[in-house]
Amino acid sequence: MTDTSQVRINGQRLWDSLMEMAQIGATDKGGCNRQALTDLDKQGRDLFVKWCEDAGCSISVDEMGNIFARRPGNNPELPAVLTGSHLDTQPTGGKFDGVYGVLAGLEVVRALNDAGIETEAPLEVAVWTNEEGARFSPAMIGSGVWAGEFDLDYAYARADKEGKTFGDELARIGYKGKVPAKPRPLAAAFEVHIEQGPILEAEQKQIGVLSGVQGMNWYDLTLIGQPCHAGPSPMEIRRDPFMGLHKILDQLYKLAAEQGPWARATFGDIRVEPGSRNTVPEKLVLAVDLRHPDQQVLDSMDQRFREIAATVAEETGLEHDIRDEWRSPAVAFDKSCVEAVRASVADLGYSNKEMVSGAGHDSVYISRVAPTSMIFVPCEKGLSHNEAENAEPKDLEAGANVLLHAMLKMANNAE
Ligand SMILES: [Zn+2]
């Protein structure tokens, strides 16, 4: 077997490709607006496909518009080693979220071509459709349909704000493929991504070795009291939902602190009815988002949340209701894939940290049907979903080198 330990990706070429892709949908503030299934998304896809064909890959497109660029292996019978991410962005998105994972995969192919290295298993670079969920909700629907989380018809019927459907727009841009959007055997799947959080930068680590993704539960908490006049009604006779809410919030923040450092409790939205300055509200509806990477801990947080809400409602004379909006179970990545990343980081000598992802990624769904793991690199100030999103070329290069060697390990079953 050829010694592949010395091969490296070309950091300058990776950076140049990122900057060229960023021209498509470039915003005034240096970001990107290339939302799913727009004309700009088509341009981005076309550019990616051209680059992959130039690199000798064959292209297939499935019913969801997911693109697979395949570099053949010596043994075409072997399941492929896949990497990929997404090309769509938020309306005020950045140049790296998702795009980096796709173009790092392309750079792996280019680097292996340059070095004349063949792998035993085929390699594939995937572009998953509509990861962001900005134009069509829900997020990660391309990988989600592929992995069996959503039905194809459900996905096709999703509509944007103008009423245009996913299925029509996919056909319009010419990416409604014929290949069934279904999993097939894969040896491994990797995704390299900017961290989208501040931890690696703060700790001055170049690579995040991911062991999993936080589980998350979304709820609507409703508290109902009695509306009354803000002036004549004495405080002690009120049934004011806010009087219950502040106690609940206090206890939930304490709960998150007790389950630190990875527990999260977020209250991102609140609706007040009737919503009048001089009336004690009748009703509050609060969006609650609880997260933890350990499913058992998340389940215990779920239980505590219900107990806290029930007890406080009782004490404060309120009615309460908790509606489950969405659940995404915690993901533990495949041990052999995590080990391939860990070993590659060690071989390459990069500073690193073992961590979990706080954000959803296509890998969450992929991991349900294939051995999967992820690699993170730092991004400036942890900023993402923002036009100012930025990352250091040397970190992007390091992450792509880790990806290269992790893929080589899985494609040759040794290095
Ligand atoms: Zn992303």
Coordinates of C-alpha atoms and ligand atoms in Angstrom, one line a residue:
M1 CA 0.0 0.0 0.0
T2 CA 1.3 3.5 -0.8
D3 CA 2.4 5.6 2.1
T4 CA -0.1 8.5 2.3
S5 CA 1.0 10.0 5.6
Q6 CA 2.7 12.9 3.9
V7 CA -0.1 14.1 1.7
R8 CA -1.7 17.4 2.5
I9 CA -4.5 19.5 1.1
N10 CA -3.7 22.8 -0.7
G11 CA -4.9 25.5 1.7
Q12 CA -4.6 28.4 -0.8
R13 CA -6.7 26.5 -3.4
L14 CA -9.3 25.8 -0.7
W15 CA -9.4 29.5 0.3
D16 CA -9.6 30.6 -3.3
S17 CA -12.5 28.2 -4.0
L18 CA -14.3 29.5 -0.9
M19 CA -13.9 33.1 -2.0
E20 CA -15.0 32.3 -5.5
M21 CA -18.2 30.5 -4.3
A22 CA -18.8 33.5 -1.9
Q23 CA -19.2 35.7 -5.0
I24 CA -22.4 34.0 -5.7
G25 CA -25.0 35.8 -3.6
A26 CA -22.3 38.1 -2.1
T27 CA -23.8 40.8 0.2
D28 CA -22.6 44.4 0.8
K29 CA -21.4 43.5 4.3
G30 CA -19.2 40.7 3.1
G31 CA -21.6 37.8 3.7
C32 CA -23.7 35.6 1.5
N33 CA -27.4 35.3 0.6
R34 CA -27.7 32.1 -1.3
Q35 CA -30.9 30.6 -0.1
A36 CA -32.1 27.1 -1.0
L37 CA -33.4 26.5 -4.6
T38 CA -33.0 30.1 -5.7
D39 CA -31.3 31.1 -8.9
L40 CA -28.2 31.8 -6.9
D41 CA -28.3 28.3 -5.3
K42 CA -28.4 26.9 -8.8
Q43 CA -25.4 28.9 -9.8
G44 CA -23.5 27.7 -6.7
R45 CA -24.5 24.1 -7.4
D46 CA -23.5 24.5 -11.1
L47 CA -20.0 25.8 -10.1
F48 CA -19.5 22.9 -7.6
V49 CA -20.6 20.3 -10.2
K50 CA -18.2 21.8 -12.8
W51 CA -15.3 21.8 -10.3
C52 CA -16.0 18.1 -9.4
E53 CA -16.3 17.1 -13.0
D54 CA -13.0 18.8 -13.7
A55 CA -11.5 16.8 -10.8
G56 CA -12.7 13.6 -12.5
C57 CA -15.7 12.9 -10.4
S58 CA -19.0 11.5 -11.6
I59 CA -22.1 13.3 -10.5
S60 CA -25.5 12.0 -9.4
V61 CA -28.5 14.0 -8.1
D62 CA -31.3 12.5 -6.1
E63 CA -35.0 13.3 -5.9
M64 CA -34.3 15.9 -3.1
G65 CA -31.6 17.7 -5.2
N66 CA -28.8 16.2 -3.0
I67 CA -25.7 16.1 -5.1
F68 CA -23.1 13.3 -4.9
A69 CA -19.7 13.7 -6.6
R70 CA -18.0 10.4 -6.7
R71 CA -14.2 9.7 -7.0
P72 CA -13.9 6.0 -7.9
G73 CA -11.9 3.6 -5.7
N74 CA -9.8 0.6 -6.7
N75 CA -12.6 -1.6 -5.5
P76 CA -15.9 -0.3 -6.7
E77 CA -17.8 -2.9 -4.7
L78 CA -16.7 -1.3 -1.4
P79 CA -19.1 1.2 0.3
A80 CA -18.0 4.8 -0.2
V81 CA -16.5 7.1 2.3
L82 CA -18.6 10.2 2.1
T83 CA -18.1 13.8 3.2
G84 CA -20.3 16.8 2.7
S85 CA -22.4 19.7 4.0
H86 CA -24.5 22.4 2.4
L87 CA -24.2 25.3 0.0
D88 CA -27.4 27.1 1.0
T89 CA -27.1 30.1 3.4
Q90 CA -29.2 32.2 5.7
P91 CA -30.5 35.5 4.2
T92 CA -27.8 37.3 6.0
G93 CA -25.4 34.3 6.1
G94 CA -21.6 34.0 5.9
K95 CA -19.1 32.6 3.5
F96 CA -18.2 29.5 5.5
D97 CA -21.2 27.8 7.2
G98 CA -21.8 24.6 5.2
V99 CA -19.8 25.8 2.2
Y100 CA -16.6 25.0 3.9
G101 CA -17.6 21.4 4.5
V102 CA -18.5 21.0 0.8
L103 CA -15.4 22.6 -0.6
A104 CA -13.1 20.9 1.9
G105 CA -14.4 17.6 0.5
L106 CA -13.7 18.8 -3.0
E107 CA -10.2 19.9 -1.9
V108 CA -9.6 16.4 -0.5
V109 CA -10.4 15.0 -4.0
R110 CA -8.1 17.5 -5.7
A111 CA -5.2 16.9 -3.3
L112 CA -5.4 13.1 -3.8
N113 CA -5.5 13.7 -7.6
D114 CA -2.4 15.9 -7.4
A115 CA -0.6 13.3 -5.3
G116 CA -1.7 10.4 -7.5
I117 CA -3.2 8.5 -4.6
E118 CA -5.9 6.0 -5.2
T119 CA -8.1 4.7 -2.4
E120 CA -9.6 1.3 -2.0
A121 CA -13.1 2.5 -1.4
P122 CA -14.7 5.2 -3.5
L123 CA -14.9 8.7 -2.0
E124 CA -18.0 11.0 -2.3
V125 CA -18.6 14.6 -1.7
A126 CA -22.2 15.4 -0.9
V127 CA -24.2 18.7 -1.1
W128 CA -27.3 18.4 1.1
T129 CA -30.3 20.5 0.0
N130 CA -31.8 23.2 2.2
E131 CA -29.9 22.6 5.4
E132 CA -30.6 26.1 6.7
G133 CA -34.3 25.9 6.7
A134 CA -34.4 29.7 6.1
R135 CA -36.5 29.6 2.9
F136 CA -38.2 26.2 3.4
S137 CA -38.9 24.9 6.9
P138 CA -37.8 22.5 8.5
A139 CA -34.0 22.7 8.4
M140 CA -31.9 19.8 7.2
I141 CA -34.7 18.5 5.0
G142 CA -32.4 17.2 2.2
S143 CA -30.4 14.9 4.5
G144 CA -33.6 14.3 6.5
V145 CA -35.6 12.8 3.6
W146 CA -32.5 10.9 2.5
A147 CA -32.1 9.3 6.0
G148 CA -35.9 8.6 6.4
E149 CA -36.9 11.3 8.8
F150 CA -39.3 13.0 6.4
D151 CA -41.4 11.8 3.5
L152 CA -40.5 13.0 0.0
D153 CA -44.1 14.3 -0.6
Y154 CA -43.9 16.3 2.7
A155 CA -40.7 17.9 1.6
Y156 CA -42.0 18.7 -1.9
A157 CA -45.0 20.4 -0.4
R158 CA -43.1 22.8 1.9
A159 CA -43.7 26.4 0.7
D160 CA -41.7 29.5 1.1
K161 CA -43.2 32.9 2.1
E162 CA -44.4 33.5 -1.4
G163 CA -46.2 30.2 -1.6
K164 CA -43.7 28.6 -4.0
T165 CA -43.2 25.0 -3.2
F166 CA -40.0 23.1 -2.6
G167 CA -40.8 20.5 -5.3
D168 CA -41.6 23.2 -8.0
E169 CA -38.5 25.2 -7.2
L170 CA -36.3 22.2 -7.2
A171 CA -37.6 21.3 -10.7
R172 CA -37.3 24.9 -11.8
I173 CA -33.6 25.1 -11.1
G174 CA -33.0 21.7 -12.7
Y175 CA -31.9 19.8 -9.7
K176 CA -34.9 17.4 -9.3
G177 CA -32.9 14.2 -9.9
K178 CA -34.0 10.7 -10.5
V179 CA -31.9 8.8 -8.0
P180 CA -34.1 7.7 -5.0
A181 CA -33.4 9.9 -1.9
K182 CA -32.6 6.9 0.2
P183 CA -29.5 5.7 2.1
R184 CA -27.2 3.2 0.7
P185 CA -24.3 1.5 2.5
L186 CA -21.5 3.9 3.4
A187 CA -18.2 3.0 5.1
A188 CA -18.2 6.3 6.9
A189 CA -19.5 9.9 6.7
F190 CA -17.6 12.9 7.8
E191 CA -18.6 16.6 8.0
V192 CA -16.1 19.4 8.7
H193 CA -17.8 22.7 9.8
I194 CA -16.9 26.0 11.4
E195 CA -17.8 25.7 15.1
Q196 CA -20.4 28.5 15.1
G197 CA -19.6 29.0 18.8
P198 CA -16.7 30.6 20.8
I199 CA -15.1 27.6 22.6
L200 CA -12.2 26.7 20.2
E201 CA -11.2 30.3 19.7
A202 CA -11.3 31.0 23.5
E203 CA -9.3 28.0 24.3
Q204 CA -6.9 28.5 21.3
K205 CA -7.5 25.0 19.9
Q206 CA -7.4 24.5 16.2
I207 CA -9.6 21.4 15.8
G208 CA -12.7 20.2 17.6
V209 CA -13.1 16.4 17.7
L210 CA -16.8 15.9 17.9
S211 CA -18.3 13.0 19.9
G212 CA -21.9 13.9 19.3
V213 CA -24.6 16.5 19.0
Q214 CA -26.7 18.0 21.7
G215 CA -30.2 16.7 22.1
M216 CA -32.8 19.4 22.1
N217 CA -36.4 19.7 23.2
W218 CA -38.6 22.6 22.1
Y219 CA -41.7 23.5 24.1
D220 CA -44.4 26.1 24.3
L221 CA -45.1 26.9 28.0
T222 CA -48.5 28.6 28.5
L223 CA -49.4 30.3 31.8
I224 CA -52.9 31.6 32.3
G225 CA -54.1 34.0 35.0
Q226 CA -56.7 36.7 35.2
P227 CA -56.5 40.0 33.4
C228 CA -57.1 43.1 35.6
H229 CA -56.4 46.8 35.7
A230 CA -52.8 47.8 36.5
G231 CA -53.9 50.5 38.9
P232 CA -56.8 49.5 41.2
S233 CA -55.9 45.8 41.6
P234 CA -53.7 45.2 44.7
M235 CA -50.6 43.1 44.0
E236 CA -51.5 40.4 46.5
I237 CA -54.9 39.5 44.9
R238 CA -53.5 39.2 41.3
R239 CA -53.2 36.0 39.3
D240 CA -50.5 37.4 37.1
P241 CA -48.7 34.9 34.8
F242 CA -45.5 37.0 35.1
M243 CA -45.4 36.3 38.8
G244 CA -45.2 32.6 38.0
L245 CA -42.9 33.0 35.1
H246 CA -40.1 34.7 36.9
K247 CA -40.0 31.9 39.4
I248 CA -40.0 29.3 36.7
L249 CA -37.2 31.0 34.8
D250 CA -35.1 31.4 37.9
Q251 CA -35.3 27.6 38.6
L252 CA -34.6 26.7 35.0
Y253 CA -31.5 28.8 34.9
K254 CA -30.4 27.1 38.1
L255 CA -31.1 23.7 36.5
A256 CA -29.0 24.6 33.5
A257 CA -26.2 25.7 35.8
E258 CA -26.4 22.5 37.8
Q259 CA -26.1 20.4 34.6
G260 CA -23.2 22.5 33.2
P261 CA -21.1 23.0 31.2
W262 CA -23.1 21.6 28.3
A263 CA -26.7 22.2 29.5
R264 CA -28.6 25.0 27.8
A265 CA -31.9 26.7 28.6
T266 CA -33.1 29.4 26.2
F267 CA -36.3 31.4 26.1
G268 CA -36.2 33.0 22.7
D269 CA -39.8 34.1 22.2
I270 CA -42.7 35.3 24.4
R271 CA -46.3 36.2 23.5
V272 CA -48.4 38.2 26.0
E273 CA -52.1 38.4 25.7
P274 CA -54.0 40.7 25.5
G275 CA -50.7 42.7 25.3
S276 CA -51.7 46.0 26.8
R277 CA -49.5 48.3 28.9
N278 CA -51.9 48.9 31.7
T279 CA -53.5 45.4 32.0
V280 CA -52.2 42.5 33.9
P281 CA -51.9 39.8 31.2
E282 CA -54.3 36.9 31.0
K283 CA -51.9 34.7 29.2
L284 CA -48.2 34.1 28.4
V285 CA -46.8 31.7 25.8
L286 CA -43.1 31.2 26.2
A287 CA -40.8 29.3 23.8
V288 CA -38.6 27.0 25.8
D289 CA -35.5 25.4 24.3
L290 CA -33.6 22.8 26.5
R291 CA -30.4 21.1 25.3
H292 CA -27.9 18.6 26.6
P293 CA -25.6 16.2 24.8
D294 CA -26.4 13.3 27.2
Q295 CA -29.9 12.0 26.5
Q296 CA -30.4 10.8 30.1
V297 CA -29.5 14.2 31.4
L298 CA -31.8 15.9 28.9
D299 CA -34.6 13.5 29.9
S300 CA -34.1 14.5 33.6
M301 CA -34.1 18.2 32.6
D302 CA -37.4 17.6 30.8
Q303 CA -38.9 16.0 33.9
R304 CA -37.6 18.8 36.2
F305 CA -39.0 21.4 33.8
R306 CA -42.5 19.8 34.1
E307 CA -42.3 19.6 37.9
I308 CA -41.1 23.2 38.2
A309 CA -43.9 24.5 36.0
A310 CA -46.6 22.5 37.8
T311 CA -45.4 23.5 41.3
V312 CA -45.0 27.2 40.5
A313 CA -48.4 27.3 38.7
E314 CA -50.0 25.8 41.7
E315 CA -48.3 28.2 44.2
T316 CA -49.2 31.2 42.1
G317 CA -52.8 30.3 41.3
L318 CA -52.2 29.9 37.5
E319 CA -53.2 27.4 35.0
H320 CA -50.4 26.0 32.9
D321 CA -49.8 23.9 29.9
I322 CA -46.7 22.5 28.3
R323 CA -46.9 21.7 24.6
D324 CA -44.1 19.6 23.0
E325 CA -43.1 21.4 19.8
W326 CA -40.1 19.4 18.6
R327 CA -37.5 16.9 19.9
S328 CA -34.2 16.1 18.5
P329 CA -32.5 13.3 20.5
A330 CA -28.9 13.6 21.5
V331 CA -26.5 12.0 18.9
A332 CA -23.5 10.0 19.9
F333 CA -21.2 9.7 16.8
D334 CA -19.8 6.4 15.6
K335 CA -16.8 5.4 17.7
S336 CA -14.6 4.3 14.8
C337 CA -15.3 7.5 12.9
V338 CA -14.5 9.6 16.0
E339 CA -11.3 7.5 16.4
A340 CA -10.3 8.1 12.8
V341 CA -10.6 11.9 13.4
R342 CA -8.8 11.7 16.7
A343 CA -5.9 9.7 15.2
S344 CA -5.6 12.0 12.2
V345 CA -5.4 15.1 14.5
A346 CA -2.7 13.3 16.5
D347 CA -0.7 12.4 13.4
L348 CA -0.9 16.0 12.1
G349 CA -0.1 17.5 15.5
Y350 CA -2.9 20.0 15.7
S351 CA -4.1 21.4 19.1
N352 CA -7.6 20.0 19.7
K353 CA -10.5 19.6 22.0
E354 CA -13.1 16.9 22.3
M355 CA -16.5 18.5 22.2
V356 CA -20.2 18.2 21.1
S357 CA -22.1 20.3 18.7
G358 CA -24.7 22.7 20.0
A359 CA -26.2 23.3 16.6
G360 CA -28.0 20.9 14.3
H361 CA -26.2 19.6 11.2
D362 CA -26.9 17.3 8.3
S363 CA -24.7 14.8 10.2
V364 CA -27.5 14.4 12.8
Y365 CA -29.6 12.7 10.2
I366 CA -26.8 10.9 8.3
S367 CA -25.7 9.4 11.6
R368 CA -29.0 7.5 11.9
V369 CA -28.1 5.4 8.8
A370 CA -24.3 5.5 8.5
P371 CA -21.2 5.6 10.7
T372 CA -20.7 9.4 11.1
S373 CA -18.6 12.0 12.9
M374 CA -17.8 15.7 12.6
I375 CA -14.7 18.0 12.8
F376 CA -14.9 21.6 13.9
V377 CA -12.6 24.5 13.3
P378 CA -12.7 27.9 15.1
C379 CA -14.6 30.9 13.7
E380 CA -14.0 34.5 14.7
K381 CA -15.8 35.4 17.9
G382 CA -18.0 32.4 17.5
L383 CA -20.1 34.4 15.1
S384 CA -22.2 32.6 12.5
H385 CA -25.5 33.1 10.7
N386 CA -24.1 36.5 10.3
E387 CA -22.5 38.3 7.3
A388 CA -19.4 39.0 9.4
E389 CA -18.8 35.3 9.9
N390 CA -15.0 34.7 9.5
A391 CA -12.4 31.9 9.8
E392 CA -8.6 31.8 9.6
P393 CA -7.2 30.2 6.4
K394 CA -4.7 28.2 8.5
D395 CA -7.6 26.7 10.6
L396 CA -9.6 25.9 7.5
E397 CA -6.5 24.2 6.0
A398 CA -6.0 22.2 9.2
G399 CA -9.6 21.0 9.3
A400 CA -9.5 19.9 5.7
N401 CA -6.2 18.0 6.4
V402 CA -7.9 16.2 9.3
L403 CA -10.8 15.4 7.0
L404 CA -8.4 14.1 4.3
H405 CA -6.6 11.7 6.7
A406 CA -9.8 10.6 8.4
M407 CA -11.3 9.7 5.0
L408 CA -8.1 8.0 3.9
K409 CA -8.1 5.8 7.1
M410 CA -11.7 4.7 6.4
A411 CA -11.2 4.3 2.7
N412 CA -8.1 2.2 3.0
N413 CA -9.1 0.7 6.3
A414 CA -5.5 1.6 7.4
E415 CA -3.0 4.3 6.5
Ligands
ZN1 ZN -24.1 24.7 8.5

